[in-house]
Coordinates of C-alpha atoms in Angstrom, one line a residue:
Chain X
M300 CA -2.2 -120.3 113.6
S301 CA -1.8 -120.2 110.0
I302 CA -2.3 -123.7 109.4
Q303 CA -6.3 -123.2 111.6
T304 CA -6.9 -120.3 109.5
Q305 CA -5.8 -122.2 106.0
L306 CA -8.0 -125.4 106.7
P307 CA -11.7 -124.0 106.6
A308 CA -10.5 -122.5 102.8
L309 CA -9.5 -125.8 101.4
R310 CA -12.6 -127.8 102.7
A311 CA -14.8 -125.0 101.2
T312 CA -13.1 -125.3 97.9
G313 CA -13.2 -129.4 98.2
R314 CA -17.0 -129.4 98.8
R315 CA -17.4 -127.4 95.9
R316 CA -15.5 -129.2 93.3
G317 CA -17.1 -132.2 94.7
T318 CA -20.8 -131.5 94.3
A319 CA -19.8 -129.7 90.5
Q320 CA -17.8 -133.2 89.7
R321 CA -21.2 -134.8 90.9
G322 CA -23.8 -132.5 89.2
E323 CA -21.7 -133.7 85.9
A324 CA -21.8 -136.8 86.4
R325 CA -25.4 -136.8 86.4
W326 CA -25.8 -135.0 83.5
T327 CA -23.5 -137.1 81.5
F328 CA -25.7 -140.1 82.4
L329 CA -29.1 -138.4 81.4
L330 CA -27.0 -137.6 78.5
I331 CA -25.8 -141.0 77.0
A332 CA -29.6 -141.8 78.2
V333 CA -30.6 -139.9 76.0
V334 CA -28.4 -140.6 72.8
L335 CA -29.3 -144.3 73.1
A336 CA -32.8 -143.4 73.3
I337 CA -32.7 -141.6 69.7
L338 CA -30.1 -144.1 68.2
A339 CA -32.6 -147.1 68.9
V340 CA -35.7 -144.8 67.8
W341 CA -33.7 -144.4 64.8
E342 CA -33.3 -147.9 64.1
A343 CA -36.6 -149.1 64.7
V344 CA -38.1 -146.3 62.3
V345 CA -35.9 -147.4 59.7
R346 CA -36.4 -151.3 60.5
A347 CA -40.2 -151.0 60.0
G348 CA -39.7 -149.7 56.7
L349 CA -41.3 -145.8 57.6
V350 CA -37.9 -144.4 56.1
P351 CA -36.3 -145.8 53.2
E352 CA -32.9 -147.5 53.9
A353 CA -31.4 -146.0 51.0
F354 CA -31.9 -142.3 52.3
L355 CA -31.6 -143.2 56.0
P356 CA -29.5 -146.2 56.8
P357 CA -30.1 -147.5 60.3
P358 CA -27.5 -146.8 63.0
S359 CA -26.1 -150.5 62.7
K360 CA -25.3 -150.1 59.3
V361 CA -23.3 -146.8 60.0
L362 CA -21.5 -148.5 62.6
T363 CA -20.5 -151.0 59.8
A364 CA -19.3 -149.1 57.4
F365 CA -17.6 -146.5 60.2
L366 CA -15.7 -149.8 61.5
A367 CA -14.8 -150.2 57.9
L368 CA -13.4 -146.9 57.3
L369 CA -10.7 -147.7 59.7
V370 CA -9.7 -150.9 58.1
E371 CA -9.2 -148.6 54.8
G372 CA -5.7 -147.1 53.7
E373 CA -7.4 -144.4 51.6
F374 CA -9.5 -143.7 55.1
W375 CA -6.2 -142.9 56.9
Q376 CA -4.8 -141.0 53.8
A377 CA -7.9 -138.7 53.9
F378 CA -7.3 -138.5 57.7
A379 CA -3.9 -137.4 57.5
F380 CA -4.3 -135.2 54.7
S381 CA -7.4 -132.9 56.8
M382 CA -5.4 -132.9 60.5
G383 CA -1.7 -131.9 58.6
N384 CA -3.6 -128.8 57.2
V385 CA -5.7 -128.2 60.2
V386 CA -2.6 -128.5 62.2
V387 CA -0.8 -125.8 60.4
G388 CA -3.3 -123.6 59.7
L389 CA -4.5 -123.9 63.2
A390 CA -1.0 -123.2 64.3
L391 CA -0.5 -120.2 62.3
A392 CA -3.9 -119.0 63.7
I393 CA -2.4 -119.4 67.3
V394 CA 1.1 -117.7 66.9
V395 CA -0.6 -114.4 65.0
G396 CA -3.6 -114.4 67.5
V397 CA -2.0 -114.0 69.9
V398 CA 0.8 -111.9 68.8
V399 CA -1.3 -109.8 67.3
G400 CA -4.4 -109.8 69.5
L401 CA -1.6 -109.3 72.9
A402 CA -0.2 -106.2 70.9
V403 CA -4.0 -104.4 69.8
G404 CA -5.0 -105.0 73.7
W405 CA -1.9 -103.9 75.1
S406 CA -1.5 -100.5 73.0
P407 CA -3.9 -98.4 73.4
V408 CA -2.9 -96.8 69.8
L409 CA -3.4 -100.1 68.2
R410 CA -6.7 -101.0 69.8
F411 CA -7.9 -97.7 68.6
T412 CA -6.7 -98.0 65.0
V413 CA -6.6 -101.9 63.8
A414 CA -9.6 -103.2 66.3
P415 CA -12.5 -101.7 64.3
F416 CA -10.9 -103.5 61.4
L417 CA -10.4 -106.1 63.2
W418 CA -14.0 -106.8 64.2
L419 CA -15.2 -105.7 61.1
L420 CA -13.1 -108.9 59.3
Y421 CA -14.5 -111.1 62.2
S422 CA -18.3 -110.1 61.3
T423 CA -17.8 -111.1 57.4
P424 CA -18.5 -114.3 56.8
K425 CA -15.4 -116.2 55.7
V426 CA -17.2 -119.0 54.5
A427 CA -18.2 -116.6 51.4
L428 CA -14.7 -116.2 50.5
A429 CA -14.1 -120.0 49.7
P430 CA -14.3 -120.2 45.8
V431 CA -12.4 -117.0 46.2
I432 CA -9.4 -118.2 47.9
I433 CA -10.0 -121.8 46.3
L434 CA -9.7 -120.2 42.7
A435 CA -6.7 -118.0 44.2
L436 CA -4.7 -121.1 45.8
G437 CA -6.2 -124.2 43.8
L438 CA -7.1 -127.1 45.0
G439 CA -4.7 -128.3 47.2
S440 CA -3.2 -128.3 50.8
E441 CA -3.1 -124.5 50.4
S442 CA -6.5 -123.2 50.0
K443 CA -7.4 -125.5 53.1
I444 CA -4.8 -124.1 55.3
A445 CA -5.7 -120.9 54.2
L446 CA -9.8 -121.1 55.0
T447 CA -8.8 -123.2 58.2
F448 CA -6.3 -120.1 59.4
L449 CA -9.0 -117.8 58.4
L450 CA -11.6 -119.1 60.0
A451 CA -9.8 -119.8 63.1
V452 CA -7.6 -116.9 64.0
F453 CA -10.4 -114.4 64.4
P454 CA -11.7 -115.9 67.8
I455 CA -8.1 -116.4 69.1
L456 CA -6.8 -112.8 68.2
L457 CA -10.4 -111.1 69.8
N458 CA -10.8 -113.1 73.2
T459 CA -6.4 -112.7 73.3
M460 CA -7.1 -108.6 73.2
E461 CA -10.1 -108.4 75.0
G462 CA -7.9 -110.4 77.3
A463 CA -5.3 -108.1 77.6
V464 CA -7.5 -105.6 77.6
T465 CA -8.9 -107.1 81.2
V466 CA -5.5 -107.4 82.6
S467 CA -5.8 -106.4 86.1
P468 CA -4.5 -102.7 86.7
S469 CA -3.4 -103.9 90.0
L470 CA -1.2 -106.4 88.8
V471 CA 1.0 -103.9 86.8
R472 CA 1.2 -102.0 89.1
A473 CA 2.8 -104.1 91.6
A474 CA 4.8 -105.4 88.9
R475 CA 6.0 -102.0 88.2
V476 CA 6.8 -101.3 92.1
F477 CA 8.9 -104.1 91.8
G478 CA 10.7 -103.3 88.6
V479 CA 9.1 -104.8 85.6
R480 CA 8.4 -103.0 82.8
G481 CA 8.7 -103.2 78.9
P482 CA 9.2 -107.1 77.4
A483 CA 9.7 -108.8 81.0
L484 CA 6.1 -106.9 81.7
G485 CA 4.9 -108.7 78.7
W486 CA 6.5 -112.1 79.7
K487 CA 5.7 -111.9 83.1
V488 CA 2.3 -110.6 83.7
I489 CA 0.4 -109.5 80.2
F490 CA 0.9 -113.1 78.6
P491 CA -0.2 -115.5 81.3
A492 CA -3.1 -112.9 82.7
T493 CA -4.3 -113.5 79.2
L494 CA -3.4 -117.0 78.4
P495 CA -7.0 -118.2 80.0
F496 CA -8.9 -116.2 77.2
S497 CA -6.6 -117.1 74.6
L498 CA -7.4 -120.5 75.4
A499 CA -10.8 -120.1 75.5
G500 CA -10.3 -118.6 71.4
I501 CA -8.2 -121.3 70.6
R502 CA -11.2 -123.6 71.8
R503 CA -13.4 -122.2 69.2
G504 CA -10.9 -121.0 66.7
A505 CA -10.1 -125.0 66.3
A506 CA -14.0 -126.2 66.2
L507 CA -14.2 -123.4 63.4
G508 CA -10.7 -124.4 61.6
F509 CA -11.5 -127.3 60.9
T510 CA -14.8 -126.6 59.6
G511 CA -12.7 -124.5 57.2
E512 CA -11.0 -127.2 56.4
V513 CA -13.8 -129.4 56.1
L514 CA -15.4 -126.8 54.0
G515 CA -12.4 -125.9 51.5
E516 CA -12.4 -130.0 50.6
F517 CA -16.2 -130.1 50.0
L518 CA -16.0 -127.1 47.5
G519 CA -13.1 -128.5 45.5
G520 CA -10.7 -130.7 47.3
T521 CA -8.6 -133.7 46.0
G522 CA -8.4 -135.4 49.1
G523 CA -8.8 -135.4 52.8
L524 CA -12.1 -136.2 54.9
G525 CA -14.4 -133.7 53.2
H526 CA -13.9 -135.0 49.5
M527 CA -14.2 -138.4 51.2
L528 CA -17.4 -137.6 52.5
E529 CA -18.8 -135.7 49.4
Q530 CA -17.6 -138.9 47.0
A531 CA -19.6 -140.8 49.4
A532 CA -22.8 -139.0 49.4
Y533 CA -22.5 -138.4 45.5
Q534 CA -22.1 -142.0 44.7
F535 CA -25.3 -142.3 47.4
E536 CA -23.1 -144.4 49.7
M537 CA -25.2 -142.8 52.9
D538 CA -24.1 -145.6 55.2
E539 CA -19.8 -144.6 54.9
A540 CA -21.2 -140.6 54.2
L541 CA -22.8 -140.9 57.7
A542 CA -20.1 -143.2 59.1
M543 CA -17.5 -140.0 57.8
V544 CA -19.9 -137.2 60.1
V545 CA -19.4 -139.2 62.9
V546 CA -15.6 -139.4 62.2
M547 CA -16.0 -135.8 62.2
V548 CA -17.8 -135.3 65.2
I549 CA -15.7 -137.6 67.1
I550 CA -12.5 -135.6 66.0
A551 CA -13.8 -132.2 66.8
N552 CA -15.1 -134.0 70.4
L553 CA -11.2 -134.7 70.8
T554 CA -9.9 -131.3 70.2
L555 CA -12.5 -129.6 72.5
S556 CA -11.8 -132.4 75.1
L557 CA -8.0 -132.0 74.6
I558 CA -8.0 -128.0 74.8
G559 CA -10.2 -128.2 77.9
L560 CA -7.8 -130.0 79.4
L561 CA -5.1 -127.8 78.7
Q562 CA -7.2 -124.7 79.6
R563 CA -7.5 -126.9 82.9
K564 CA -3.7 -127.9 83.5
L565 CA -2.5 -124.0 82.2
A566 CA -4.9 -122.0 83.7
P567 CA -5.7 -123.7 86.6
W568 CA -6.5 -120.5 88.6
H569 CA -9.0 -119.0 86.0
D570 CA -12.8 -119.3 86.8
E571 CA -15.0 -120.0 83.7
R572 CA -17.8 -118.5 85.1
T573 CA -16.6 -115.0 85.1
A574 CA -15.0 -115.9 81.2
A575 CA -18.6 -116.4 80.3
A576 CA -18.2 -114.0 77.3
S577 CA -15.3 -116.3 75.9
Chain Z
M279 CA -8.7 -80.0 124.2
A280 CA -5.2 -79.4 125.5
L281 CA -3.0 -81.3 123.9
P282 CA 0.6 -79.3 124.1
D283 CA 3.0 -81.6 124.1
I284 CA 1.4 -84.1 120.9
R285 CA 1.9 -81.0 118.0
T286 CA 5.7 -81.4 117.6
P287 CA 6.1 -82.9 114.1
E288 CA 10.0 -82.9 113.7
T289 CA 11.5 -84.1 116.7
T290 CA 10.5 -87.8 117.2
E291 CA 10.7 -89.7 120.2
R292 CA 11.1 -92.8 118.2
S293 CA 11.5 -95.6 121.0
M294 CA 14.4 -97.8 121.4
T295 CA 15.6 -99.6 118.1
S296 CA 16.7 -96.7 116.2
A297 CA 17.0 -93.3 118.4
D298 CA 20.7 -92.5 117.4
T299 CA 19.3 -92.7 113.5
D300 CA 17.7 -89.3 113.6
V301 CA 20.5 -87.3 112.8
G302 CA 21.4 -85.9 109.2
T303 CA 19.2 -85.3 106.1
P304 CA 15.6 -87.1 106.6
L305 CA 15.3 -90.2 104.5
I306 CA 11.9 -89.0 102.8
Q307 CA 11.4 -85.5 102.1
V308 CA 8.5 -84.3 100.8
R309 CA 8.3 -80.9 99.6
D310 CA 5.1 -78.5 98.6
L311 CA 3.9 -81.7 96.2
A312 CA 0.8 -81.4 95.0
V313 CA -1.1 -83.9 92.7
H314 CA -3.9 -83.0 90.1
Y315 CA -6.3 -85.3 88.5
S316 CA -7.3 -83.9 85.1
H317 CA -11.2 -84.3 84.2
R318 CA -11.4 -85.2 80.7
R319 CA -15.0 -84.8 79.9
T320 CA -14.8 -81.7 82.1
G321 CA -11.6 -80.3 81.0
G322 CA -11.1 -79.2 84.6
S323 CA -8.5 -80.8 87.0
L324 CA -9.6 -82.1 90.5
V325 CA -7.3 -81.4 93.3
A326 CA -6.2 -85.0 94.8
I327 CA -3.6 -83.7 97.4
E328 CA -2.0 -80.4 97.9
D329 CA 1.1 -78.8 99.7
V330 CA 2.0 -81.7 101.2
N331 CA 5.1 -81.3 103.5
L332 CA 6.9 -84.1 105.6
D333 CA 9.8 -85.7 106.7
V334 CA 10.4 -88.7 107.8
T335 CA 13.9 -90.0 109.4
D336 CA 15.4 -93.5 108.7
G337 CA 13.6 -95.9 111.0
E338 CA 10.6 -94.6 111.5
F339 CA 7.2 -96.1 111.5
V340 CA 5.1 -93.3 110.3
T341 CA 0.9 -94.2 109.5
V342 CA -1.2 -91.7 108.0
L343 CA -4.3 -91.7 108.7
G344 CA -8.0 -90.0 107.0
P345 CA -11.2 -90.5 105.7
S346 CA -11.8 -92.0 102.4
G347 CA -10.8 -90.0 99.5
C348 CA -8.8 -88.0 101.2
G349 CA -5.7 -88.5 98.8
K350 CA -3.7 -90.5 101.1
T351 CA -3.5 -93.4 98.3
T352 CA -2.4 -90.7 95.7
F353 CA 0.4 -89.5 98.2
M354 CA 1.7 -93.0 98.6
N355 CA 1.8 -93.6 94.9
V356 CA 3.8 -90.4 94.6
V357 CA 6.5 -91.7 97.1
A358 CA 6.0 -95.4 95.5
G359 CA 6.7 -93.7 92.3
L360 CA 3.7 -95.0 90.3
V361 CA 1.9 -91.3 90.4
A362 CA 4.0 -88.0 88.6
P363 CA 3.9 -85.1 90.8
S364 CA 2.0 -82.0 89.6
H365 CA 3.6 -79.6 91.9
G366 CA 6.6 -79.8 94.6
Q367 CA 8.9 -83.8 94.7
V368 CA 9.5 -86.4 97.1
L369 CA 13.0 -86.9 97.7
V370 CA 14.1 -90.3 98.9
D371 CA 18.1 -90.3 100.3
G372 CA 18.1 -86.5 98.6
K373 CA 17.0 -87.7 95.0
P374 CA 14.0 -86.8 93.8
V375 CA 11.8 -90.0 93.0
T376 CA 11.3 -90.3 89.3
G377 CA 10.0 -93.5 89.3
P378 CA 9.7 -97.1 91.7
G379 CA 12.8 -98.0 92.8
P380 CA 14.5 -101.2 94.9
D381 CA 14.9 -99.1 97.7
R382 CA 11.1 -98.8 97.7
A383 CA 8.8 -101.4 98.0
V384 CA 4.8 -101.7 98.5
V385 CA 2.3 -103.7 100.2
F386 CA -1.1 -103.4 98.4
Q387 CA -4.8 -103.8 99.9
D388 CA -5.8 -105.9 97.1
Y389 CA -2.9 -108.3 97.5
A390 CA -1.9 -108.2 93.8
L391 CA -0.1 -111.1 93.6
L392 CA 0.0 -113.3 90.2
P393 CA -2.9 -115.5 90.8
W394 CA -0.6 -118.1 88.2
R395 CA 2.6 -118.3 90.6
T396 CA 2.9 -120.2 93.8
V397 CA 4.0 -118.6 97.2
I398 CA 7.3 -119.5 96.8
D399 CA 7.5 -117.7 92.9
N400 CA 5.2 -115.0 94.4
V401 CA 7.4 -113.7 96.8
R402 CA 10.4 -114.4 94.3
F403 CA 8.7 -111.9 91.8
G404 CA 10.2 -109.3 94.7
L405 CA 13.7 -109.4 93.4
E406 CA 12.9 -111.3 89.9
M407 CA 14.4 -107.6 88.3
Q408 CA 17.0 -106.8 90.9
P409 CA 20.2 -108.9 88.8
H410 CA 22.5 -108.9 92.2
L411 CA 20.1 -110.4 93.7
R412 CA 18.5 -113.0 91.2
G413 CA 22.0 -115.2 91.0
T414 CA 22.7 -117.5 93.8
G415 CA 21.0 -117.6 96.9
W416 CA 17.8 -116.1 96.3
R417 CA 16.4 -119.7 97.3
E418 CA 17.6 -119.0 101.1
R419 CA 16.4 -114.9 100.8
V420 CA 13.1 -116.1 99.8
Q421 CA 12.4 -119.2 102.0
E422 CA 13.4 -116.4 105.2
A423 CA 11.1 -113.9 104.0
I424 CA 8.5 -116.4 103.7
E425 CA 9.2 -117.9 107.3
T426 CA 9.3 -114.4 108.3
V427 CA 5.7 -113.5 107.2
G428 CA 4.9 -117.4 109.0
L429 CA 4.1 -118.9 105.4
A430 CA 6.4 -121.8 106.0
G431 CA 5.0 -125.1 104.8
F432 CA 3.0 -123.1 101.9
E433 CA 5.8 -122.4 99.4
Q434 CA 3.9 -124.2 96.9
S435 CA 0.0 -123.0 97.7
Y436 CA -1.7 -121.0 95.2
P437 CA -3.0 -117.7 96.1
R438 CA -6.4 -118.5 95.6
E439 CA -6.1 -121.9 98.1
L440 CA -5.1 -119.1 100.4
S441 CA -7.3 -116.9 103.2
G442 CA -6.9 -113.1 102.7
G443 CA -4.9 -112.5 105.4
M444 CA -2.5 -115.2 104.0
Q445 CA -2.6 -113.9 101.1
Q446 CA -1.6 -110.0 103.0
R447 CA 1.5 -112.3 104.4
V448 CA 2.6 -113.0 100.6
G449 CA 1.7 -109.7 99.8
L450 CA 4.6 -108.6 102.5
A451 CA 7.2 -111.5 102.1
R452 CA 7.3 -110.5 98.6
A453 CA 8.1 -107.0 99.8
I454 CA 10.3 -107.6 102.1
V455 CA 12.7 -110.0 100.3
A456 CA 14.6 -107.6 98.5
E457 CA 15.1 -105.6 101.3
P458 CA 14.0 -102.3 100.5
R459 CA 14.7 -99.2 102.9
I460 CA 11.3 -98.1 102.7
L461 CA 8.3 -100.1 103.1
L462 CA 4.7 -98.4 101.7
M463 CA 1.8 -100.1 103.0
D464 CA -1.2 -99.3 101.6
E465 CA -4.5 -100.2 103.8
P466 CA -2.8 -103.7 103.6
L467 CA -4.9 -105.1 106.2
G468 CA -7.9 -103.4 105.0
A469 CA -9.5 -106.3 103.5
V470 CA -8.0 -109.0 106.0
D471 CA -10.6 -110.3 108.2
A472 CA -11.4 -108.5 111.8
L473 CA -9.5 -111.6 114.1
T474 CA -6.7 -111.8 111.4
R475 CA -6.1 -107.9 111.1
E476 CA -5.4 -107.5 115.3
V477 CA -3.4 -110.7 114.8
M478 CA -1.4 -109.3 111.8
R479 CA -0.8 -106.1 113.3
E480 CA 0.9 -106.9 116.3
E481 CA 2.7 -108.9 114.0
I482 CA 3.9 -106.4 111.5
E483 CA 4.6 -104.1 114.5
R484 CA 7.3 -106.9 115.8
L485 CA 8.8 -107.3 112.1
I486 CA 9.5 -104.2 111.8
T487 CA 10.6 -103.0 114.6
A488 CA 13.1 -105.9 114.8
T489 CA 14.1 -104.9 110.8
G490 CA 14.3 -101.1 111.4
K491 CA 13.0 -100.5 108.1
T492 CA 11.3 -97.2 107.6
V493 CA 8.1 -97.2 106.8
L494 CA 4.9 -95.3 105.1
F495 CA 1.8 -97.1 106.7
I496 CA -1.7 -96.4 104.9
T497 CA -5.4 -96.8 107.7
H498 CA -8.5 -95.7 108.4
S499 CA -8.2 -97.3 111.6
I500 CA -7.7 -94.5 113.9
E501 CA -6.6 -98.0 116.5
E502 CA -4.1 -99.2 113.6
A503 CA -2.5 -95.8 113.6
I504 CA -1.5 -95.4 117.0
L505 CA -0.7 -98.8 117.8
L506 CA 1.8 -99.1 114.9
G507 CA 2.6 -95.5 114.3
D508 CA 5.9 -93.3 115.8
R509 CA 3.9 -90.6 114.4
I510 CA 0.9 -90.1 113.0
V511 CA 0.5 -87.8 109.9
V512 CA -3.3 -87.2 109.7
F513 CA -5.4 -86.2 106.3
K514 CA -7.8 -83.7 105.7
S515 CA -10.0 -84.0 102.6
H516 CA -11.1 -81.8 99.8
P517 CA -8.3 -81.1 99.0
G518 CA -6.2 -83.7 100.3
A519 CA -4.0 -82.4 102.7
V520 CA -1.4 -82.6 105.6
K521 CA -4.3 -81.6 108.8
E522 CA -1.6 -82.4 111.5
V523 CA 1.1 -84.7 112.8
L524 CA 1.2 -86.3 115.9
T525 CA 3.7 -88.6 118.1
T526 CA 2.8 -91.4 119.5
G527 CA 5.4 -91.9 121.9
I528 CA 4.3 -94.9 123.1
E529 CA 7.0 -97.9 124.4
R530 CA 7.2 -101.0 121.8
P531 CA 6.8 -103.5 121.7
R532 CA 2.8 -102.5 121.8
S533 CA 0.4 -105.1 122.0
E534 CA -3.7 -104.9 120.8
R535 CA -4.2 -105.7 124.6
S536 CA -1.7 -103.5 126.8
I537 CA -2.4 -100.8 124.5
Q538 CA -6.2 -100.3 125.4
S539 CA -5.2 -99.3 129.1
D540 CA -2.2 -96.8 127.9
A541 CA -3.3 -93.0 128.9
R542 CA -1.8 -91.6 126.0
F543 CA -3.3 -94.0 123.8
L544 CA -6.9 -93.1 125.5
E545 CA -5.7 -89.4 124.8
L546 CA -4.6 -89.7 121.2
R547 CA -7.4 -92.3 119.9
D548 CA -10.1 -89.1 121.8
H549 CA -8.3 -86.7 120.3
L550 CA -8.3 -88.1 116.4
W551 CA -11.9 -89.4 117.2
E552 CA -12.7 -85.7 116.9
A553 CA -10.8 -84.6 114.2
L554 CA -12.1 -87.4 111.5
R555 CA -15.7 -87.0 113.1
G556 CA -14.7 -82.8 111.7
E557 CA -13.6 -84.0 108.8
A558 CA -16.1 -86.9 108.0
T559 CA -19.3 -84.3 109.5
A560 CA -17.6 -81.5 106.4
A561 CA -17.4 -83.6 103.9
A562 CA -20.8 -84.8 104.6
T563 CA -22.2 -81.5 104.4
R564 CA -20.1 -81.0 101.0
S565 CA -22.2 -83.9 99.6
S566 CA -25.2 -83.2 100.6
S567 CA -24.8 -79.1 99.2

């Protein structure tokens, strides 16, 4: 009897997933077509001489510069510098964001005393703090890590907090019935229930943190991808500058896809549509 | 309506399984229980239940029947140790209830399963916090509970992959896995579709009679209350309180089909229907005035 009641449910989910995938595939196809069309127009416009090549090199030139970068030692050094800072800054932001977010979200006292300040800090344009941070921490990695952290931590923290606030009271009640309380309640119920929210926050935090790193390198840097981009633009090597932008777009997108993959892997029960706020 | 034989709350004609357990102190004693919820805005307080007295003997299946909002869930939450009484107390095995304990397990109307855990891990949740059960042998216990509720083969499924009825089977397995003496069931079949509900009623009846557990079963279905209960506690609302206690006295095992033609079933159903209709009418008048 149980098998009979089970099958329709499975079939229904299977069907839903199938249509969703087919739908997404169609959109991806359209997206690629649009991008290719834009590139073609761009190439044509520059070749026809409508825009000076010095200002806007054609895609073909950008591609050549991009491939040249990949065999350049200086580029990989800059890459390692930037990514190292992003990884450290983001790791700090994840630890602080998740721990503080859970604490503030779960404790009513903290929520009423600390949360208003967190929202205030969140709404402060932290980019404006960049010059101060560079003055305080110097031109090296420290100031970049600080900027990455500062930009990444708030989405992670606030999302985790919102997640902890919305943990279903019925799950907490069930946990209490079966003797789960104190740290075990946090570990077995609150943390896993909040995880999808944290992951959504981490996804936004990673994108913002990368921006923070590049910004820091722009404003006062001695190395890194942002610094290389600035140098290229300064020397009017627009093809290399644009190739750097392409590199950054690729890094950002790979990071987002990776975290998206983690979301599906670690929190498959979570329905993205219901978490529209994140 | 003349029903001289059914208003005998203290003598339970428990059929078959545990007729001899009626001796000694009752397993659950509810004494002058009242719960008031304070209204934060108005400063006043709302009386959820008042003056509830009830004795439940070991191995008895008691159904609690009442209209929605009559405080029957509040009553169960006090017995579970989730809500503190404002007045009076609940004694389990002679000791006052101060919080949840391993002697009592709850089956919730909304299942309350952990969505990130598979069936087997959700069932394990029922014994994880009990050191003496967590060691070796928990696997067998969990597997046995899963098989008892008919979920063998679905150990690795996630709740979202299961129908409502099957999710409630998981909830039931989680509640019985640590073998509590008392099962508290809060409208467990309320969110399950009608056909599955009938099947599961009979399964619960068979399962409980076999294990001899003491059960408090909350419901607003008259048929369910009669089919399952040794006794039926009828609640009235505003404030929630015990209106009457009836002994069913119908032979077990009972089945949905056979009970329909039982004279006692029909008599009880008519009586309960009258009692609840009075409650519902009173509630409607109150809300319109």
